[in-house]
Amino acid sequence: MLRLTLAQMRRSLARLVAAGVAILLGSAFVTATLTAGDVITRGGYDAITASYGSADLVVGPVEENLADVLDTARRAPGVVATDPFIAGWASFQSGRRTLNQTIVPVPSDPGLASLEVVAGRAPTTPTEVALPDRAAERLGIGVGDVLTTTWWVWSDEPAPAAEPTGPSSDEAAGDVEDVPVAEESSATEVTGEVTVVGLVSDPHGAWARFGGAGTAVTEAVVTWTGAETLDEVYGARVLVATDGSPAAARAALTDALPGIDVRTRDEAAAASVEQYGAGNVVVLMVLGFAAVSLLVAALVIANTFQVIVAQRTRMLALLRCVGARRGQLRTSVLLEAAILGAVAGVAGVAVGLALAQGALSVLNRVQDGVPLPPFVQPTPGNVLVPVLVSVVVTVGAALVPAHAATRVSPVAALRPADAPTVRARPGRVRLAISLLLSVGGTAVLLGGVAMARSDLAVDEMLNLLVGVLGGSASFVGLLVGAPLWLPHVVSAVGRPVSSISTSARLAAANTLRNPRRTSATSAALVIGVTLVVMMSTGALSAERTMARQMDEEGPVDLVVVTGSGAAVSASVRGRVADVDGVADVVATRTATVTAADGGDLSVVVVDAQDVHVLRDAASAEALAEGRSVLPRWWARDATSLVAEGERTATIDVLPRNTDTALLASPAAQALGVADGDPDALLVRLEDGTDAATAILDVQQAVQDDDMQVESSAAKRQSDERVIEVVLAIVIGLLGVAVLIALIGVANTLSLSVIERRRESATLRAVGLSRRGLQAMLATEGMLIAGVGALVGTALGLLYGWAGASTVLGPLGDVRLSVPWAHVGVVLVVALLAGLVASALPARAAARTPPVAALGVD
């Protein structure tokens, strides 16, 4: 039987090539999608937790006794290195140039590093520092230069002066200057000298929000935080490197540090995302696309292979005549399908991995600051799943035609087939199945959307599962019932076309003569277009929704704050306003608010007339109405809080998923913190401005003043680059989906022309010219393809909106969008595809002599 099967495949090689190409493309699509999912999952987590380096475990936050936690962690089995995750801030001066810089500890293990030394070496003593290369360029210094550093020590009691502590020492620090502080201030300015021993870069944008970071030994960083000892650093984390067995080390740390969270790096990434209540939207989005891609690729392969196997009914009947049993023929067909699926599936895996690698190579060159691996890393799942899907789908597609062919009487099968008529309509069983799947699947899909929007599900993956199952069932139901409704849609659209010419009238009539053939031809493009429009709609909706979420998380592009609490001068404000890309600058005050439960929070006062500087519309509206905008982690879901400034007052608040606390003017006045000179600037950047460049330009503008610059826009830009990577991969996959759809259209139109060889010959015999026959087939192809594109567009928009609502529902307000450009391109490509797909078979039909075509095979 194997020999017979291989012989049949060689004889039918031309027909099987088209199916093999569709299977190959489907397998490549699945492979590329799964590989992209792995890359995005890893890249998205790395972007979120780049500051953790490559730590195996993250312990904390640690509220007290950080030194003891570090000591305990170092002694745990399987732990090879531990470092505190803290950040200090100091001002560095070279001549007349001053720069404020975030500083993080030098890691004890290279795997815990978030920065890369690009020149010189890492610091080893408290009087050494390594600065970002761009910071060194702005200061005009290099490795070996000595800088004056200034930091602030805060105290609960007012102090006129403080003795210097920290990285300066009698042996190496040089002269130390004490700067008196006014009696009403609780901060003491301390200066010292440090030597620049190296330059560092931030390859993954871990500290982009602060304009980069330098590195120093832990002792110096602790001092620059304003603390005297490591134990005074509040809310720090501990990074842990293990000997390759993080599970065992985690268990040991959990036992040794009760009450303190011990997470893997990925879990820490998930926790970082969860604090904003959004879940890992990027990963969920890719999983949703991958799940739907598997379904759609399977449907295209099944449709194409089923039609091809059906064309071999007469050959199977001949085998029955020479003694083959039904079981043998069925086995032969299924074996042929399995071989074809396996060969094409393996080839598709190779093509998919090559596509993914090519996309990675391009993105690594054009996407700076986005953590992407240089090479794809095939996993057993990424390799085996596409091949198994290809084999299962092709075998499944061959079951029904193989069963039907073996049940046909050999004598009946050898007779010429009667021409199909409009009376050959699908049965009631198909109608019942179609209604059950369509109505039931739509109900489940809407249920998944409702669960996501109302946040009723226990887990966000449940929303995704319900949505995918419901959408898949409803889409399959529509395809099963396509012969019942799709030909009528094609006929209705074809009525205006039929008045053009006789060929157009024949083409419109042919769409109803065989509903199954019309629906099979059009369904191939319906599948492909639905996928393209759905993914484009979902991706665009996700991009705009996540942009709104990022505006909520960082409502102010740049915040410039004085290090000592002194007033911001008009000249400083003017220099910041003159920076390229700055749209507006607002001077304001900062303060510390204490809630009734004792929790402290640094706030920025925003007057009603200054809300235009904010990105988040909801926050701007609340502040204009006199309501303060406070982080949800601090205010929780309370709409009013009892707080203490100079006085105690109840303030109305709007809890938001942000770390930037904005205090409305009425609340500031009630708490007694509204008066006084401004000590901060709120900066809004022009749309399209490079935030990373803007923060450096602002730092340079205030380099002669004691100012700290923090940028939410830089963090937003880094996150947007990750989203752009996702969209770029999705758009690349759309090209594969279009190819699959075009292969499906070409296959079904070609086979349709072959089926109608005798019909075409009859038309030629009664006077239809070759040009007229070609025009008829071309018009029919364009008509069927155009309707398939219109139906696919409508379905794609609905499924795209439903998918976006399901995945992004936990974010709240989902921005549903229509990708008009993609829709227009899809419609034009569909019409051209119908024309091109019908050109070659129409030419072959027109060149065949009528007498030869009317002959019986």
mmCIF file of C-alpha atoms in Angstrom, residues 506-829:
data_model
loop_
_atom_site.group_PDB
_atom_site.id
_atom_site.type_symbol
_atom_site.label_atom_id
_atom_site.label_comp_id
_atom_site.label_asym_id
_atom_site.label_seq_id
_atom_site.Cartn_x
_atom_site.Cartn_y
_atom_site.Cartn_z
ATOM 1 C CA LEU A 506 -22.762 34.157 -17.182
ATOM 2 C CA ALA A 507 -20.215 34.745 -14.401
ATOM 3 C CA ALA A 508 -22.899 36.004 -12.008
ATOM 4 C CA ALA A 509 -25.145 33.019 -12.828
ATOM 5 C CA ASN A 510 -22.292 30.551 -12.311
ATOM 6 C CA THR A 511 -21.868 31.646 -8.712
ATOM 7 C CA LEU A 512 -25.231 30.026 -7.871
ATOM 8 C CA ARG A 513 -24.922 26.895 -9.992
ATOM 9 C CA ASN A 514 -22.764 25.101 -7.444
ATOM 10 C CA PRO A 515 -23.071 26.617 -3.946
ATOM 11 C CA ARG A 516 -20.400 24.347 -2.489
ATOM 12 C CA ARG A 517 -17.874 25.299 -5.146
ATOM 13 C CA THR A 518 -18.613 29.007 -4.793
ATOM 14 C CA SER A 519 -18.435 28.897 -1.023
ATOM 15 C CA ALA A 520 -15.207 26.835 -1.081
ATOM 16 C CA THR A 521 -13.567 29.343 -3.418
ATOM 17 C CA SER A 522 -14.723 32.428 -1.514
ATOM 18 C CA ALA A 523 -14.175 30.900 1.942
ATOM 19 C CA ALA A 524 -10.435 30.634 1.295
ATOM 20 C CA LEU A 525 -10.219 34.398 1.019
ATOM 21 C CA VAL A 526 -12.744 34.964 3.814
ATOM 22 C CA ILE A 527 -10.399 33.079 6.129
ATOM 23 C CA GLY A 528 -7.302 34.982 5.081
ATOM 24 C CA VAL A 529 -8.910 38.431 5.069
ATOM 25 C CA THR A 530 -10.603 37.802 8.402
ATOM 26 C CA LEU A 531 -7.226 36.958 9.897
ATOM 27 C CA VAL A 532 -5.507 39.996 8.367
ATOM 28 C CA VAL A 533 -8.171 42.511 9.396
ATOM 29 C CA MET A 534 -8.681 40.904 12.804
ATOM 30 C CA MET A 535 -4.993 41.032 13.676
ATOM 31 C CA SER A 536 -4.626 44.566 12.311
ATOM 32 C CA THR A 537 -7.685 45.747 14.241
ATOM 33 C CA GLY A 538 -6.585 44.020 17.427
ATOM 34 C CA ALA A 539 -3.029 45.309 17.148
ATOM 35 C CA LEU A 540 -4.118 48.908 16.462
ATOM 36 C CA SER A 541 -6.669 48.812 19.272
ATOM 37 C CA ALA A 542 -4.049 47.354 21.613
ATOM 38 C CA GLU A 543 -1.522 50.024 20.650
ATOM 39 C CA ARG A 544 -3.924 52.890 21.337
ATOM 40 C CA THR A 545 -5.296 51.332 24.521
ATOM 41 C CA MET A 546 -1.820 50.714 25.909
ATOM 42 C CA ALA A 547 -0.801 54.246 24.926
ATOM 43 C CA ARG A 548 -3.665 55.546 27.063
ATOM 44 C CA GLN A 549 -2.562 53.238 29.881
ATOM 45 C CA MET A 550 0.991 54.556 29.678
ATOM 46 C CA ASP A 551 -0.338 58.130 29.773
ATOM 47 C CA GLU A 552 -2.149 57.183 32.980
ATOM 48 C CA GLU A 553 0.985 55.663 34.502
ATOM 49 C CA GLY A 554 3.142 58.683 33.598
ATOM 50 C CA PRO A 555 0.921 61.766 33.215
ATOM 51 C CA VAL A 556 3.885 64.194 33.196
ATOM 52 C CA ASP A 557 6.606 63.866 30.558
ATOM 53 C CA LEU A 558 9.398 65.390 32.650
ATOM 54 C CA VAL A 559 9.624 66.490 36.288
ATOM 55 C CA VAL A 560 12.530 68.747 37.242
ATOM 56 C CA VAL A 561 13.015 69.062 41.017
ATOM 57 C CA THR A 562 15.579 70.965 43.039
ATOM 58 C CA GLY A 563 17.775 68.711 45.134
ATOM 59 C CA SER A 564 17.703 70.920 48.233
ATOM 60 C CA GLY A 565 14.127 72.162 48.108
ATOM 61 C CA ALA A 566 15.269 75.649 47.057
ATOM 62 C CA ALA A 567 13.173 77.746 44.711
ATOM 63 C CA VAL A 568 13.404 77.287 40.944
ATOM 64 C CA SER A 569 14.651 80.494 39.374
ATOM 65 C CA ALA A 570 13.066 82.112 36.352
ATOM 66 C CA SER A 571 16.293 81.609 34.402
ATOM 67 C CA VAL A 572 16.183 77.852 34.972
ATOM 68 C CA ARG A 573 12.593 77.726 33.778
ATOM 69 C CA GLY A 574 13.525 79.744 30.711
ATOM 70 C CA ARG A 575 16.455 77.484 29.835
ATOM 71 C CA VAL A 576 14.251 74.394 30.112
ATOM 72 C CA ALA A 577 11.548 76.020 27.978
ATOM 73 C CA ASP A 578 14.146 76.780 25.272
ATOM 74 C CA VAL A 579 15.182 73.106 24.932
ATOM 75 C CA ASP A 580 14.271 71.624 21.547
ATOM 76 C CA GLY A 581 11.160 69.464 21.790
ATOM 77 C CA VAL A 582 9.767 71.117 24.943
ATOM 78 C CA ALA A 583 6.188 72.248 24.364
ATOM 79 C CA ASP A 584 5.323 73.739 27.759
ATOM 80 C CA VAL A 585 6.841 74.269 31.213
ATOM 81 C CA VAL A 586 4.894 74.859 34.441
ATOM 82 C CA ALA A 587 6.487 75.871 37.765
ATOM 83 C CA THR A 588 4.997 74.259 40.859
ATOM 84 C CA ARG A 589 5.712 73.105 44.400
ATOM 85 C CA THR A 590 6.369 69.689 45.892
ATOM 86 C CA ALA A 591 5.385 68.552 49.364
ATOM 87 C CA THR A 592 5.083 65.471 51.547
ATOM 88 C CA VAL A 593 1.618 64.331 52.609
ATOM 89 C CA THR A 594 0.999 61.920 55.469
ATOM 90 C CA ALA A 595 -2.166 59.816 55.432
ATOM 91 C CA ALA A 596 -4.171 59.017 58.534
ATOM 92 C CA ASP A 597 -2.538 55.570 58.673
ATOM 93 C CA GLY A 598 0.908 57.150 58.769
ATOM 94 C CA GLY A 599 2.053 56.464 55.207
ATOM 95 C CA ASP A 600 4.092 59.286 53.632
ATOM 96 C CA LEU A 601 3.793 60.338 49.996
ATOM 97 C CA SER A 602 5.641 62.975 47.963
ATOM 98 C CA VAL A 603 3.185 65.027 45.929
ATOM 99 C CA VAL A 604 3.346 67.673 43.217
ATOM 100 C CA VAL A 605 0.884 70.551 43.448
ATOM 101 C CA VAL A 606 -0.931 71.236 40.157
ATOM 102 C CA ASP A 607 -3.156 74.295 39.758
ATOM 103 C CA ALA A 608 -6.325 74.044 37.682
ATOM 104 C CA GLN A 609 -4.938 76.408 35.014
ATOM 105 C CA ASP A 610 -1.863 74.186 34.554
ATOM 106 C CA VAL A 611 -3.557 70.850 33.790
ATOM 107 C CA HIS A 612 -2.781 71.241 30.079
ATOM 108 C CA VAL A 613 0.743 70.003 30.835
ATOM 109 C CA LEU A 614 -0.609 66.524 31.687
ATOM 110 C CA ARG A 615 -0.899 63.634 29.223
ATOM 111 C CA ASP A 616 -3.698 61.795 31.035
ATOM 112 C CA ALA A 617 -7.061 63.380 30.229
ATOM 113 C CA ALA A 618 -8.802 61.829 33.250
ATOM 114 C CA SER A 619 -6.169 63.202 35.623
ATOM 115 C CA ALA A 620 -6.350 66.642 34.026
ATOM 116 C CA GLU A 621 -10.137 66.698 34.335
ATOM 117 C CA ALA A 622 -10.025 65.613 37.986
ATOM 118 C CA LEU A 623 -7.448 68.279 38.909
ATOM 119 C CA ALA A 624 -9.451 70.950 37.084
ATOM 120 C CA GLU A 625 -12.423 69.962 39.264
ATOM 121 C CA GLY A 626 -10.328 70.182 42.441
ATOM 122 C CA ARG A 627 -9.757 66.445 42.967
ATOM 123 C CA SER A 628 -6.241 65.181 43.656
ATOM 124 C CA VAL A 629 -4.778 62.297 41.632
ATOM 125 C CA LEU A 630 -2.990 59.774 43.850
ATOM 126 C CA PRO A 631 -1.424 56.362 43.175
ATOM 127 C CA ARG A 632 -3.843 53.499 43.648
ATOM 128 C CA TRP A 633 -1.272 51.580 45.705
ATOM 129 C CA TRP A 634 -1.350 54.440 48.248
ATOM 130 C CA ALA A 635 -4.960 55.582 48.080
ATOM 131 C CA ARG A 636 -6.347 52.162 47.134
ATOM 132 C CA ASP A 637 -9.907 52.745 45.922
ATOM 133 C CA ALA A 638 -10.759 55.515 48.391
ATOM 134 C CA THR A 639 -12.384 58.637 46.953
ATOM 135 C CA SER A 640 -11.354 60.779 49.918
ATOM 136 C CA LEU A 641 -8.465 60.648 52.388
ATOM 137 C CA VAL A 642 -7.610 62.297 55.669
ATOM 138 C CA ALA A 643 -4.104 63.720 55.178
ATOM 139 C CA GLU A 644 -1.722 65.914 57.131
ATOM 140 C CA GLY A 645 0.488 68.719 55.854
ATOM 141 C CA GLU A 646 0.859 71.644 58.157
ATOM 142 C CA ARG A 647 -2.788 70.915 58.945
ATOM 143 C CA THR A 648 -5.047 67.888 58.780
ATOM 144 C CA ALA A 649 -7.691 67.893 56.039
ATOM 145 C CA THR A 650 -9.966 65.525 54.150
ATOM 146 C CA ILE A 651 -9.141 65.649 50.444
ATOM 147 C CA ASP A 652 -11.081 64.306 47.463
ATOM 148 C CA VAL A 653 -8.967 61.966 45.371
ATOM 149 C CA LEU A 654 -9.028 60.041 42.103
ATOM 150 C CA PRO A 655 -7.046 56.789 42.485
ATOM 151 C CA ARG A 656 -5.036 56.074 39.317
ATOM 152 C CA ASN A 657 -2.485 53.479 38.243
ATOM 153 C CA THR A 658 0.463 55.849 38.538
ATOM 154 C CA ASP A 659 3.435 56.575 40.773
ATOM 155 C CA THR A 660 3.154 60.336 40.227
ATOM 156 C CA ALA A 661 1.035 61.940 42.969
ATOM 157 C CA LEU A 662 -0.685 65.174 41.873
ATOM 158 C CA LEU A 663 -2.250 67.377 44.547
ATOM 159 C CA ALA A 664 -5.028 69.761 43.522
ATOM 160 C CA SER A 665 -4.865 73.408 44.626
ATOM 161 C CA PRO A 666 -7.825 73.181 47.080
ATOM 162 C CA ALA A 667 -6.197 70.202 48.810
ATOM 163 C CA ALA A 668 -2.824 71.979 48.932
ATOM 164 C CA GLN A 669 -4.430 75.037 50.518
ATOM 165 C CA ALA A 670 -6.341 72.911 53.031
ATOM 166 C CA LEU A 671 -3.118 71.144 54.021
ATOM 167 C CA GLY A 672 -1.098 74.343 54.181
ATOM 168 C CA VAL A 673 1.406 73.392 51.485
ATOM 169 C CA ALA A 674 0.230 75.712 48.716
ATOM 170 C CA ASP A 675 2.304 78.726 49.699
ATOM 171 C CA GLY A 676 5.952 79.250 48.977
ATOM 172 C CA ASP A 677 8.224 79.543 45.986
ATOM 173 C CA PRO A 678 8.060 76.840 43.308
ATOM 174 C CA ASP A 679 10.699 74.121 43.645
ATOM 175 C CA ALA A 680 9.797 71.938 40.651
ATOM 176 C CA LEU A 681 9.003 72.176 36.955
ATOM 177 C CA LEU A 682 6.452 70.101 35.050
ATOM 178 C CA VAL A 683 7.476 69.717 31.417
ATOM 179 C CA ARG A 684 5.391 68.559 28.463
ATOM 180 C CA LEU A 685 7.241 67.486 25.328
ATOM 181 C CA GLU A 686 6.086 67.999 21.779
ATOM 182 C CA ASP A 687 4.556 64.936 20.139
ATOM 183 C CA GLY A 688 7.185 62.884 18.336
ATOM 184 C CA THR A 689 10.101 64.213 20.394
ATOM 185 C CA ASP A 690 12.820 61.699 21.285
ATOM 186 C CA ALA A 691 12.350 61.517 25.060
ATOM 187 C CA ALA A 692 15.790 60.013 25.689
ATOM 188 C CA THR A 693 17.448 62.973 23.938
ATOM 189 C CA ALA A 694 15.104 65.467 25.589
ATOM 190 C CA ILE A 695 15.979 64.378 29.136
ATOM 191 C CA LEU A 696 19.692 64.731 28.383
ATOM 192 C CA ASP A 697 19.131 68.169 26.840
ATOM 193 C CA VAL A 698 17.149 69.263 29.907
ATOM 194 C CA GLN A 699 19.877 67.921 32.193
ATOM 195 C CA GLN A 700 22.432 69.923 30.251
ATOM 196 C CA ALA A 701 20.261 73.036 30.480
ATOM 197 C CA VAL A 702 20.209 72.799 34.291
ATOM 198 C CA GLN A 703 23.716 71.394 34.747
ATOM 199 C CA ASP A 704 24.852 74.491 36.652
ATOM 200 C CA ASP A 705 21.987 74.154 39.131
ATOM 201 C CA ASP A 706 21.157 71.558 41.732
ATOM 202 C CA MET A 707 18.306 69.949 39.788
ATOM 203 C CA GLN A 708 17.120 66.348 39.405
ATOM 204 C CA VAL A 709 15.303 65.307 36.224
ATOM 205 C CA GLU A 710 12.922 62.367 36.063
ATOM 206 C CA SER A 711 11.240 61.337 32.819
ATOM 207 C CA SER A 712 8.057 59.324 32.453
ATOM 208 C CA ALA A 713 8.254 60.046 28.730
ATOM 209 C CA ALA A 714 11.526 58.103 28.450
ATOM 210 C CA LYS A 715 9.952 55.091 30.133
ATOM 211 C CA ARG A 716 6.880 55.461 27.912
ATOM 212 C CA GLN A 717 9.066 55.637 24.820
ATOM 213 C CA SER A 718 10.945 52.491 25.879
ATOM 214 C CA ASP A 719 7.641 50.647 26.398
ATOM 215 C CA GLU A 720 6.329 51.892 23.060
ATOM 216 C CA ARG A 721 9.370 50.437 21.339
ATOM 217 C CA VAL A 722 8.496 47.033 22.760
ATOM 218 C CA ILE A 723 4.949 47.466 21.397
ATOM 219 C CA GLU A 724 6.381 48.484 18.020
ATOM 220 C CA VAL A 725 8.386 45.252 17.964
ATOM 221 C CA VAL A 726 5.187 43.309 18.610
ATOM 222 C CA LEU A 727 3.349 45.124 15.819
ATOM 223 C CA ALA A 728 6.261 44.669 13.420
ATOM 224 C CA ILE A 729 6.228 40.914 14.015
ATOM 225 C CA VAL A 730 2.434 40.801 13.627
ATOM 226 C CA ILE A 731 2.581 42.734 10.351
ATOM 227 C CA GLY A 732 5.239 40.329 9.094
ATOM 228 C CA LEU A 733 2.957 37.424 9.895
ATOM 229 C CA LEU A 734 0.109 39.123 8.021
ATOM 230 C CA GLY A 735 2.085 38.729 4.817
ATOM 231 C CA VAL A 736 2.155 34.971 5.384
ATOM 232 C CA ALA A 737 -1.595 34.971 6.052
ATOM 233 C CA VAL A 738 -2.225 36.773 2.758
ATOM 234 C CA LEU A 739 -0.081 34.222 0.910
ATOM 235 C CA ILE A 740 -2.079 31.384 2.471
ATOM 236 C CA ALA A 741 -5.341 33.013 1.398
ATOM 237 C CA LEU A 742 -4.090 33.587 -2.147
ATOM 238 C CA ILE A 743 -2.943 29.973 -2.420
ATOM 239 C CA GLY A 744 -6.399 28.887 -1.279
ATOM 240 C CA VAL A 745 -8.116 31.086 -3.861
ATOM 241 C CA ALA A 746 -5.804 29.931 -6.645
ATOM 242 C CA ASN A 747 -6.296 26.260 -5.740
ATOM 243 C CA THR A 748 -10.073 26.364 -5.584
ATOM 244 C CA LEU A 749 -10.447 28.490 -8.722
ATOM 245 C CA SER A 750 -8.089 26.228 -10.664
ATOM 246 C CA LEU A 751 -9.922 23.109 -9.555
ATOM 247 C CA SER A 752 -13.233 24.801 -10.273
ATOM 248 C CA VAL A 753 -12.133 25.420 -13.866
ATOM 249 C CA ILE A 754 -10.991 21.801 -14.172
ATOM 250 C CA GLU A 755 -14.360 20.581 -12.886
ATOM 251 C CA ARG A 756 -16.117 22.718 -15.469
ATOM 252 C CA ARG A 757 -13.998 21.645 -18.417
ATOM 253 C CA ARG A 758 -17.013 20.204 -20.253
ATOM 254 C CA GLU A 759 -19.163 23.221 -19.407
ATOM 255 C CA SER A 760 -16.561 25.582 -20.850
ATOM 256 C CA ALA A 761 -16.299 23.462 -23.969
ATOM 257 C CA THR A 762 -20.076 23.576 -24.432
ATOM 258 C CA LEU A 763 -20.049 27.380 -24.185
ATOM 259 C CA ARG A 764 -17.281 27.494 -26.806
ATOM 260 C CA ALA A 765 -19.271 25.162 -29.030
ATOM 261 C CA VAL A 766 -22.356 27.403 -28.968
ATOM 262 C CA GLY A 767 -20.385 30.488 -29.943
ATOM 263 C CA LEU A 768 -18.663 31.984 -26.907
ATOM 264 C CA SER A 769 -15.248 33.304 -27.956
ATOM 265 C CA ARG A 770 -12.008 32.547 -26.186
ATOM 266 C CA ARG A 771 -11.804 36.139 -24.966
ATOM 267 C CA GLY A 772 -15.406 35.892 -23.733
ATOM 268 C CA LEU A 773 -14.669 32.667 -21.849
ATOM 269 C CA GLN A 774 -11.593 34.218 -20.232
ATOM 270 C CA ALA A 775 -13.593 37.332 -19.295
ATOM 271 C CA MET A 776 -16.331 35.153 -17.769
ATOM 272 C CA LEU A 777 -13.908 33.210 -15.583
ATOM 273 C CA ALA A 778 -11.963 36.359 -14.621
ATOM 274 C CA THR A 779 -15.168 38.191 -13.666
ATOM 275 C CA GLU A 780 -16.343 35.216 -11.651
ATOM 276 C CA GLY A 781 -12.989 35.023 -9.835
ATOM 277 C CA MET A 782 -12.975 38.728 -9.024
ATOM 278 C CA LEU A 783 -16.608 38.619 -7.927
ATOM 279 C CA ILE A 784 -16.083 35.695 -5.572
ATOM 280 C CA ALA A 785 -12.794 37.126 -4.259
ATOM 281 C CA GLY A 786 -14.288 40.599 -3.762
ATOM 282 C CA VAL A 787 -17.236 39.289 -1.788
ATOM 283 C CA GLY A 788 -14.911 37.089 0.248
ATOM 284 C CA ALA A 789 -12.814 40.159 1.049
ATOM 285 C CA LEU A 790 -15.872 42.212 2.077
ATOM 286 C CA VAL A 791 -17.222 39.453 4.301
ATOM 287 C CA GLY A 792 -13.750 38.802 5.747
ATOM 288 C CA THR A 793 -13.315 42.506 6.483
ATOM 289 C CA ALA A 794 -16.606 42.678 8.375
ATOM 290 C CA LEU A 795 -15.807 39.515 10.337
ATOM 291 C CA GLY A 796 -12.224 40.664 10.964
ATOM 292 C CA LEU A 797 -13.391 43.955 12.447
ATOM 293 C CA LEU A 798 -15.855 42.201 14.745
ATOM 294 C CA TYR A 799 -13.399 39.534 15.881
ATOM 295 C CA GLY A 800 -10.601 42.092 16.229
ATOM 296 C CA TRP A 801 -12.743 44.301 18.461
ATOM 297 C CA ALA A 802 -13.897 41.302 20.485
ATOM 298 C CA GLY A 803 -10.328 40.055 20.876
ATOM 299 C CA ALA A 804 -9.041 43.463 21.927
ATOM 300 C CA SER A 805 -11.870 43.818 24.433
ATOM 301 C CA THR A 806 -11.136 40.370 25.856
ATOM 302 C CA VAL A 807 -7.380 40.809 26.196
ATOM 303 C CA LEU A 808 -7.381 44.484 27.158
ATOM 304 C CA GLY A 809 -10.616 44.504 29.153
ATOM 305 C CA PRO A 810 -8.841 44.591 32.550
ATOM 306 C CA LEU A 811 -7.343 47.946 31.543
ATOM 307 C CA GLY A 812 -10.785 49.535 31.579
ATOM 308 C CA ASP A 813 -11.504 51.788 28.614
ATOM 309 C CA VAL A 814 -10.535 49.874 25.449
ATOM 310 C CA ARG A 815 -9.894 52.080 22.415
ATOM 311 C CA LEU A 816 -11.449 50.157 19.483
ATOM 312 C CA SER A 817 -9.996 51.311 16.160
ATOM 313 C CA VAL A 818 -10.359 50.575 12.449
ATOM 314 C CA PRO A 819 -7.168 50.084 10.385
ATOM 315 C CA TRP A 820 -8.484 51.872 7.305
ATOM 316 C CA ALA A 821 -5.212 51.614 5.400
ATOM 317 C CA HIS A 822 -5.032 47.847 5.873
ATOM 318 C CA VAL A 823 -8.694 47.436 4.922
ATOM 319 C CA GLY A 824 -8.183 49.373 1.673
ATOM 320 C CA VAL A 825 -5.069 47.393 0.753
ATOM 321 C CA VAL A 826 -6.810 44.096 1.527
ATOM 322 C CA LEU A 827 -9.761 44.883 -0.730
ATOM 323 C CA VAL A 828 -7.528 45.882 -3.651
ATOM 324 C CA VAL A 829 -5.287 42.829 -3.190
#
